[in-house]
Short mmCIF file of C-alpha atoms and ligand atoms in Angstrom, two decimals:
data_model
loop_
_atom_site.label_atom_id
_atom_site.label_comp_id
_atom_site.label_asym_id
_atom_site.label_seq_id
_atom_site.Cartn_x
_atom_site.Cartn_y
_atom_site.Cartn_z
CA MET A 224 -140.66 -45.14 -211.96
CA THR A 225 -138.02 -46.44 -214.38
CA ALA A 226 -134.97 -44.55 -215.31
CA GLU A 227 -136.27 -44.34 -218.84
CA ALA A 228 -139.48 -42.74 -217.66
CA THR A 229 -137.58 -39.91 -215.98
CA SER A 230 -135.08 -39.39 -218.74
CA ALA A 231 -135.40 -35.90 -220.18
CA GLU A 232 -134.83 -37.05 -223.67
CA SER A 233 -137.07 -40.17 -223.92
CA GLY A 234 -140.20 -40.08 -226.10
CA PRO A 235 -141.81 -37.04 -227.65
CA ALA A 236 -141.70 -33.79 -225.72
CA VAL A 237 -144.61 -33.25 -223.33
CA LEU A 238 -144.86 -29.77 -224.85
CA ALA A 239 -143.56 -28.46 -228.12
CA LEU A 240 -144.06 -25.08 -229.65
CA VAL A 241 -143.30 -24.97 -233.39
CA GLU A 242 -142.71 -21.56 -234.98
CA VAL A 243 -145.32 -19.91 -232.75
CA GLY A 244 -146.19 -16.26 -233.51
CA LYS A 245 -148.54 -13.90 -231.72
CA HIS A 246 -149.30 -10.29 -232.50
CA PHE A 247 -151.11 -7.67 -230.52
CA GLY A 248 -152.04 -4.99 -233.11
CA GLY A 249 -148.62 -3.86 -234.36
CA VAL A 250 -146.67 -5.46 -231.53
CA SER A 251 -145.03 -8.72 -232.27
CA ALA A 252 -145.20 -10.42 -228.85
CA LEU A 253 -143.81 -13.75 -230.23
CA GLN A 254 -142.27 -14.54 -233.52
CA GLY A 255 -141.16 -17.98 -234.83
CA VAL A 256 -140.67 -19.34 -231.33
CA SER A 257 -139.93 -23.13 -231.04
CA ILE A 258 -139.34 -24.68 -227.63
CA GLU A 259 -139.69 -28.16 -226.13
CA VAL A 260 -140.16 -29.35 -222.57
CA HIS A 261 -139.69 -33.02 -221.68
CA ARG A 262 -140.90 -35.05 -218.83
CA GLY A 263 -138.70 -34.93 -215.75
CA GLU A 264 -137.25 -31.60 -216.95
CA VAL A 265 -137.26 -28.08 -215.34
CA VAL A 266 -136.92 -25.64 -218.21
CA ALA A 267 -136.41 -21.90 -217.54
CA LEU A 268 -137.86 -19.12 -219.74
CA VAL A 269 -135.92 -15.97 -219.27
CA GLY A 270 -135.94 -12.53 -220.92
CA ASP A 271 -136.27 -8.86 -220.24
CA ASN A 272 -139.58 -7.26 -219.51
CA GLY A 273 -141.77 -7.42 -222.65
CA ALA A 274 -139.79 -10.16 -224.17
CA GLY A 275 -142.86 -12.40 -224.58
CA LYS A 276 -142.57 -14.85 -221.60
CA SER A 277 -146.12 -14.36 -220.28
CA THR A 278 -147.60 -14.31 -223.72
CA LEU A 279 -145.91 -17.74 -224.34
CA LEU A 280 -147.36 -19.21 -221.20
CA ARG A 281 -150.80 -17.77 -221.98
CA CYS A 282 -150.71 -19.37 -225.45
CA VAL A 283 -150.08 -22.78 -223.84
CA ALA A 284 -152.56 -22.18 -220.91
CA GLY A 285 -155.51 -21.49 -223.39
CA ALA A 286 -155.71 -17.73 -222.64
CA HIS A 287 -154.39 -16.70 -226.15
CA LEU A 288 -154.55 -18.51 -229.54
CA PRO A 289 -151.28 -18.20 -231.48
CA ASP A 290 -151.73 -16.48 -234.95
CA VAL A 291 -149.29 -18.86 -236.61
CA GLY A 292 -147.32 -22.00 -235.68
CA SER A 293 -148.47 -25.01 -233.66
CA ILE A 294 -148.47 -26.41 -230.19
CA GLU A 295 -147.95 -30.13 -229.64
CA VAL A 296 -148.58 -32.14 -226.56
CA ASP A 297 -147.02 -35.60 -226.44
CA GLY A 298 -146.20 -35.28 -230.09
CA ARG A 299 -149.75 -34.49 -231.20
CA PRO A 300 -150.84 -31.11 -232.53
CA VAL A 301 -153.42 -29.48 -230.33
CA VAL A 302 -155.49 -26.27 -230.30
CA ILE A 303 -156.06 -24.94 -226.83
CA ARG A 304 -158.95 -22.49 -226.83
CA HIS A 305 -159.68 -22.20 -223.14
CA PRO A 306 -157.97 -22.93 -219.81
CA SER A 307 -160.21 -25.92 -219.39
CA GLU A 308 -158.90 -27.43 -222.54
CA ALA A 309 -155.29 -26.92 -221.31
CA ARG A 310 -156.32 -28.65 -218.02
CA ALA A 311 -157.86 -31.54 -219.94
CA LEU A 312 -154.56 -32.02 -221.63
CA GLY A 313 -152.70 -32.16 -218.31
CA ILE A 314 -151.41 -28.64 -218.52
CA GLU A 315 -151.68 -26.42 -215.47
CA ALA A 316 -150.39 -22.89 -214.85
CA VAL A 317 -149.51 -21.17 -211.56
CA HIS A 318 -149.84 -17.58 -212.19
CA GLN A 319 -147.96 -14.88 -210.46
CA ASP A 320 -151.02 -13.63 -208.58
CA LEU A 321 -151.78 -17.21 -207.52
CA ALA A 322 -155.53 -16.55 -207.66
CA LEU A 323 -156.30 -18.15 -204.35
CA ALA A 324 -159.54 -17.55 -202.43
CA ASP A 325 -158.25 -16.08 -199.20
CA HIS A 326 -161.41 -16.78 -197.20
CA LEU A 327 -161.51 -20.39 -198.01
CA ASP A 328 -159.41 -23.15 -196.45
CA VAL A 329 -156.62 -25.07 -198.09
CA VAL A 330 -158.77 -28.01 -199.25
CA ALA A 331 -161.41 -25.73 -200.83
CA ASN A 332 -158.69 -23.86 -202.67
CA MET A 333 -157.15 -27.03 -204.06
CA PHE A 334 -160.58 -28.02 -205.42
CA LEU A 335 -161.71 -24.68 -206.76
CA GLY A 336 -163.52 -25.47 -209.89
CA ARG A 337 -163.19 -29.20 -209.61
CA GLU A 338 -165.10 -30.00 -206.42
CA ILE A 339 -165.91 -33.70 -205.79
CA SER A 340 -169.66 -34.24 -205.18
CA ARG A 341 -171.66 -37.32 -204.27
CA ARG A 342 -175.29 -38.07 -204.80
CA ILE A 343 -177.78 -38.22 -201.97
CA GLY A 344 -181.07 -39.14 -203.63
CA PRO A 345 -181.71 -36.50 -206.26
CA PHE A 346 -179.17 -34.10 -204.81
CA GLY A 347 -175.46 -33.59 -205.47
CA VAL A 348 -173.60 -32.54 -202.30
CA LEU A 349 -169.85 -31.72 -201.86
CA ASP A 350 -167.93 -34.73 -200.69
CA ASN A 351 -165.75 -32.99 -198.18
CA ARG A 352 -164.27 -36.24 -196.80
CA ALA A 353 -163.15 -37.33 -200.29
CA MET A 354 -161.70 -33.88 -201.10
CA ARG A 355 -159.81 -33.85 -197.77
CA ALA A 356 -158.44 -37.25 -198.45
CA LYS A 357 -157.31 -36.32 -202.02
CA ALA A 358 -155.82 -33.02 -200.71
CA ASN A 359 -153.94 -34.91 -198.06
CA GLU A 360 -152.63 -37.41 -200.68
CA ILE A 361 -151.36 -34.65 -202.90
CA ILE A 362 -149.78 -32.74 -200.05
CA SER A 363 -147.88 -35.71 -198.73
CA GLU A 364 -146.92 -37.11 -202.20
CA PHE A 365 -145.39 -33.72 -203.25
CA GLY A 366 -143.97 -32.84 -199.92
CA ILE A 367 -145.91 -29.59 -199.67
CA LYS A 368 -145.56 -28.00 -196.25
CA ILE A 369 -148.80 -26.58 -194.86
CA PRO A 370 -149.76 -26.40 -191.22
CA SER A 371 -153.39 -27.54 -191.61
CA LEU A 372 -155.75 -28.38 -194.38
CA ARG A 373 -158.40 -26.49 -192.56
CA ALA A 374 -156.38 -23.30 -192.32
CA ARG A 375 -157.82 -20.37 -194.27
CA VAL A 376 -155.45 -19.44 -196.93
CA ARG A 377 -155.26 -15.78 -195.73
CA HIS A 378 -153.55 -16.93 -192.60
CA LEU A 379 -150.70 -18.72 -194.45
CA SER A 380 -147.28 -17.39 -195.28
CA GLY A 381 -146.29 -16.53 -198.74
CA GLY A 382 -144.36 -19.75 -199.24
CA GLN A 383 -147.30 -21.78 -197.82
CA ARG A 384 -149.71 -20.03 -200.26
CA GLN A 385 -147.40 -20.85 -203.18
CA GLY A 386 -147.47 -24.45 -201.85
CA VAL A 387 -151.22 -24.45 -202.01
CA ALA A 388 -151.23 -22.96 -205.57
CA ILE A 389 -148.75 -25.63 -206.69
CA GLY A 390 -150.73 -28.33 -204.85
CA ARG A 391 -153.76 -27.18 -206.83
CA ALA A 392 -151.87 -27.66 -210.06
CA VAL A 393 -150.40 -31.03 -209.53
CA GLY A 394 -151.79 -34.43 -208.73
CA TRP A 395 -154.65 -34.52 -211.35
CA GLY A 396 -152.77 -36.41 -214.04
CA THR A 397 -150.90 -33.27 -214.62
CA LYS A 398 -148.06 -33.52 -217.18
CA LEU A 399 -146.84 -29.94 -217.39
CA VAL A 400 -146.75 -27.19 -214.85
CA MET A 401 -145.95 -23.68 -215.89
CA MET A 402 -145.03 -21.15 -213.28
CA ASP A 403 -144.61 -17.34 -213.62
CA GLU A 404 -142.10 -16.03 -211.09
CA PRO A 405 -143.18 -18.38 -208.23
CA THR A 406 -140.70 -17.03 -205.67
CA ALA A 407 -140.66 -13.33 -206.58
CA ALA A 408 -142.54 -12.43 -203.35
CA LEU A 409 -140.74 -14.88 -201.04
CA GLY A 410 -137.96 -14.58 -198.53
CA VAL A 411 -134.80 -16.69 -198.71
CA ARG A 412 -135.98 -19.77 -196.73
CA GLU A 413 -139.34 -19.88 -198.38
CA THR A 414 -137.76 -19.56 -201.76
CA ALA A 415 -135.53 -22.52 -200.93
CA ARG A 416 -138.51 -24.54 -200.00
CA VAL A 417 -140.45 -23.76 -203.10
CA GLN A 418 -137.36 -24.52 -205.18
CA GLU A 419 -137.19 -27.93 -203.58
CA LEU A 420 -140.81 -28.47 -204.37
CA ILE A 421 -140.28 -27.56 -208.02
CA LYS A 422 -137.33 -29.96 -208.31
CA SER A 423 -139.45 -32.77 -206.73
CA LEU A 424 -142.18 -32.19 -209.38
CA ALA A 425 -139.60 -32.95 -212.08
CA GLY A 426 -138.39 -35.88 -209.98
CA LYS A 427 -141.91 -37.41 -210.27
CA GLY A 428 -141.80 -37.10 -214.04
CA LEU A 429 -143.65 -33.91 -214.54
CA ALA A 430 -142.40 -31.32 -217.08
CA VAL A 431 -141.92 -27.89 -215.62
CA LEU A 432 -141.64 -24.55 -217.38
CA LEU A 433 -140.48 -21.79 -215.13
CA VAL A 434 -140.42 -18.09 -215.86
CA SER A 435 -137.88 -16.52 -213.53
CA HIS A 436 -135.79 -13.38 -213.26
CA ASN A 437 -133.66 -14.98 -210.68
CA LEU A 438 -130.59 -16.47 -212.39
CA ASP A 439 -129.30 -18.03 -209.17
CA GLN A 440 -132.55 -19.94 -209.06
CA VAL A 441 -132.39 -20.86 -212.77
CA PHE A 442 -128.85 -22.21 -212.30
CA GLU A 443 -129.82 -24.08 -209.16
CA ILE A 444 -132.87 -25.90 -210.19
CA CYS A 445 -133.22 -25.83 -214.05
CA ASP A 446 -131.90 -28.21 -216.67
CA ARG A 447 -132.13 -25.97 -219.66
CA VAL A 448 -132.86 -22.36 -220.39
CA TYR A 449 -134.59 -20.60 -223.30
CA VAL A 450 -133.87 -16.87 -223.70
CA LEU A 451 -136.47 -14.67 -225.33
CA ARG A 452 -135.58 -11.29 -226.74
CA ARG A 453 -138.20 -8.99 -228.13
CA GLY A 454 -140.51 -11.87 -229.01
CA ARG A 455 -137.83 -14.05 -230.62
CA LEU A 456 -135.92 -16.98 -229.20
CA ALA A 457 -132.42 -15.70 -228.87
CA ALA A 458 -130.87 -18.91 -227.51
CA GLU A 459 -131.27 -22.27 -225.90
CA ARG A 460 -128.61 -23.58 -223.46
CA LYS A 461 -128.14 -26.59 -221.17
CA ILE A 462 -127.42 -25.09 -217.71
CA ALA A 463 -124.46 -27.36 -217.46
CA ASN A 464 -122.95 -25.79 -220.63
CA THR A 465 -123.44 -22.04 -219.86
CA THR A 466 -122.78 -19.40 -217.29
CA LYS A 467 -124.85 -16.63 -215.70
CA GLU A 468 -122.71 -14.06 -217.55
CA GLU A 469 -123.55 -15.64 -220.87
CA VAL A 470 -127.28 -15.75 -220.11
CA VAL A 471 -127.24 -12.11 -219.01
CA GLY A 472 -125.56 -11.27 -222.19
CA LEU A 473 -128.15 -13.24 -224.19
CA ILE A 474 -130.95 -11.51 -222.43
CA THR A 475 -129.68 -7.98 -222.97
CA GLY A 476 -128.41 -8.61 -226.42
CA ALA A 477 -124.72 -8.08 -225.56
CA PHE A 478 -124.41 -11.60 -226.97
CA ALA A 479 -126.23 -12.05 -230.24
CA GLY A 480 -127.32 -15.64 -229.61
CA GLU A 481 -128.75 -17.72 -232.35
CA ALA A 482 -132.08 -19.29 -233.22
CA ALA A 483 -132.06 -22.42 -231.12
CA THR A 484 -132.10 -25.65 -233.09
CA THR A 485 -134.31 -27.68 -230.74
N1 ADP B 113 -153.04 -8.44 -224.13
C1 ADP B 113 -152.12 -7.68 -224.77
N2 ADP B 113 -152.42 -6.71 -225.53
C2 ADP B 113 -151.57 -5.89 -226.08
N3 ADP B 113 -150.22 -6.10 -225.95
C3 ADP B 113 -149.82 -7.06 -225.14
C4 ADP B 113 -150.73 -7.89 -224.51
N4 ADP B 113 -150.07 -8.84 -223.79
C5 ADP B 113 -148.71 -8.54 -224.05
N5 ADP B 113 -148.58 -7.53 -224.85
C6 ADP B 113 -147.34 -7.01 -225.38
O1 ADP B 113 -146.58 -8.07 -225.84
C7 ADP B 113 -145.15 -7.98 -225.47
C8 ADP B 113 -144.71 -9.13 -224.72
O2 ADP B 113 -145.41 -9.00 -223.41
P1 ADP B 113 -145.31 -10.13 -222.30
O3 ADP B 113 -145.55 -11.46 -222.89
O4 ADP B 113 -146.09 -9.78 -221.18
O5 ADP B 113 -143.70 -10.07 -221.94
P2 ADP B 113 -142.97 -10.60 -220.54
O6 ADP B 113 -143.85 -11.46 -219.84
O7 ADP B 113 -141.68 -11.21 -221.15
O8 ADP B 113 -142.51 -9.32 -219.76
C9 ADP B 113 -145.10 -6.58 -224.86
O9 ADP B 113 -144.66 -5.67 -225.75
C10 ADP B 113 -146.48 -6.35 -224.26
O10 ADP B 113 -146.72 -4.98 -224.20
MG1 MG B 114 -144.62 -11.38 -217.96
#
């Protein structure tokens, strides 16, 4: 991969929201929100409960349609009406509940909804060998630590389960991965591992949008941060140019912030 390909600023943003608004009845969940995520970047989305973080992710993942504004992928306006349309655009979401099938093994979970089959005469049968090979490839390419591909997911630790959920999201021509609190349920060592995995995704040129309440984590692995407050964008900062104290103040409203210009 060339230096240019991994530069956060080269080419159009993988994802851009332009003045996006979303109401639920009388509640303005998002109002005039514009953000960008470039390839090779880990971008944090922070804000108090109810600030609109999950609504923003759902708009990009095809679970909600914005009322106003537009979403652009690689510089082109898109309308994402369904999670399958997000997926077809190279956008994957790792939700907080992970949505894994506990009784199935690692390979089956990575292929939920996109099983590989082959034809035997008139029949299509699951091609387990091809799926295992592809799962192996993803796991080694992205450095995901899982004891065995045949392990049932219910027997894995929290961090390993997170690894499976991330593995399911990457390696399919994915351009953007969005994660909602990926380490909220994990211990210190597992958190460190998942953080390494997230950084490595950006290192491979993916764009990552990370919702996190953990500012230590945001400052350790993110390049930029957007602060949402009551549905509006309060500020955008490069991590190198801000402090945890400033970000806390922007979240709570102790610092007014400003509409971000990017
Ligand atoms: N499906 C929904 N129906 C009605 N109101 C919703 C829905 N989803 C979110 N909201 C409201 O929108 C606001 C933003 O919520 P949310 O995006 O979940 O915030 P966050 O993820 O930052 O905590 C909240 O006031 C919430 O109650
Ligand atoms: Mg939320």
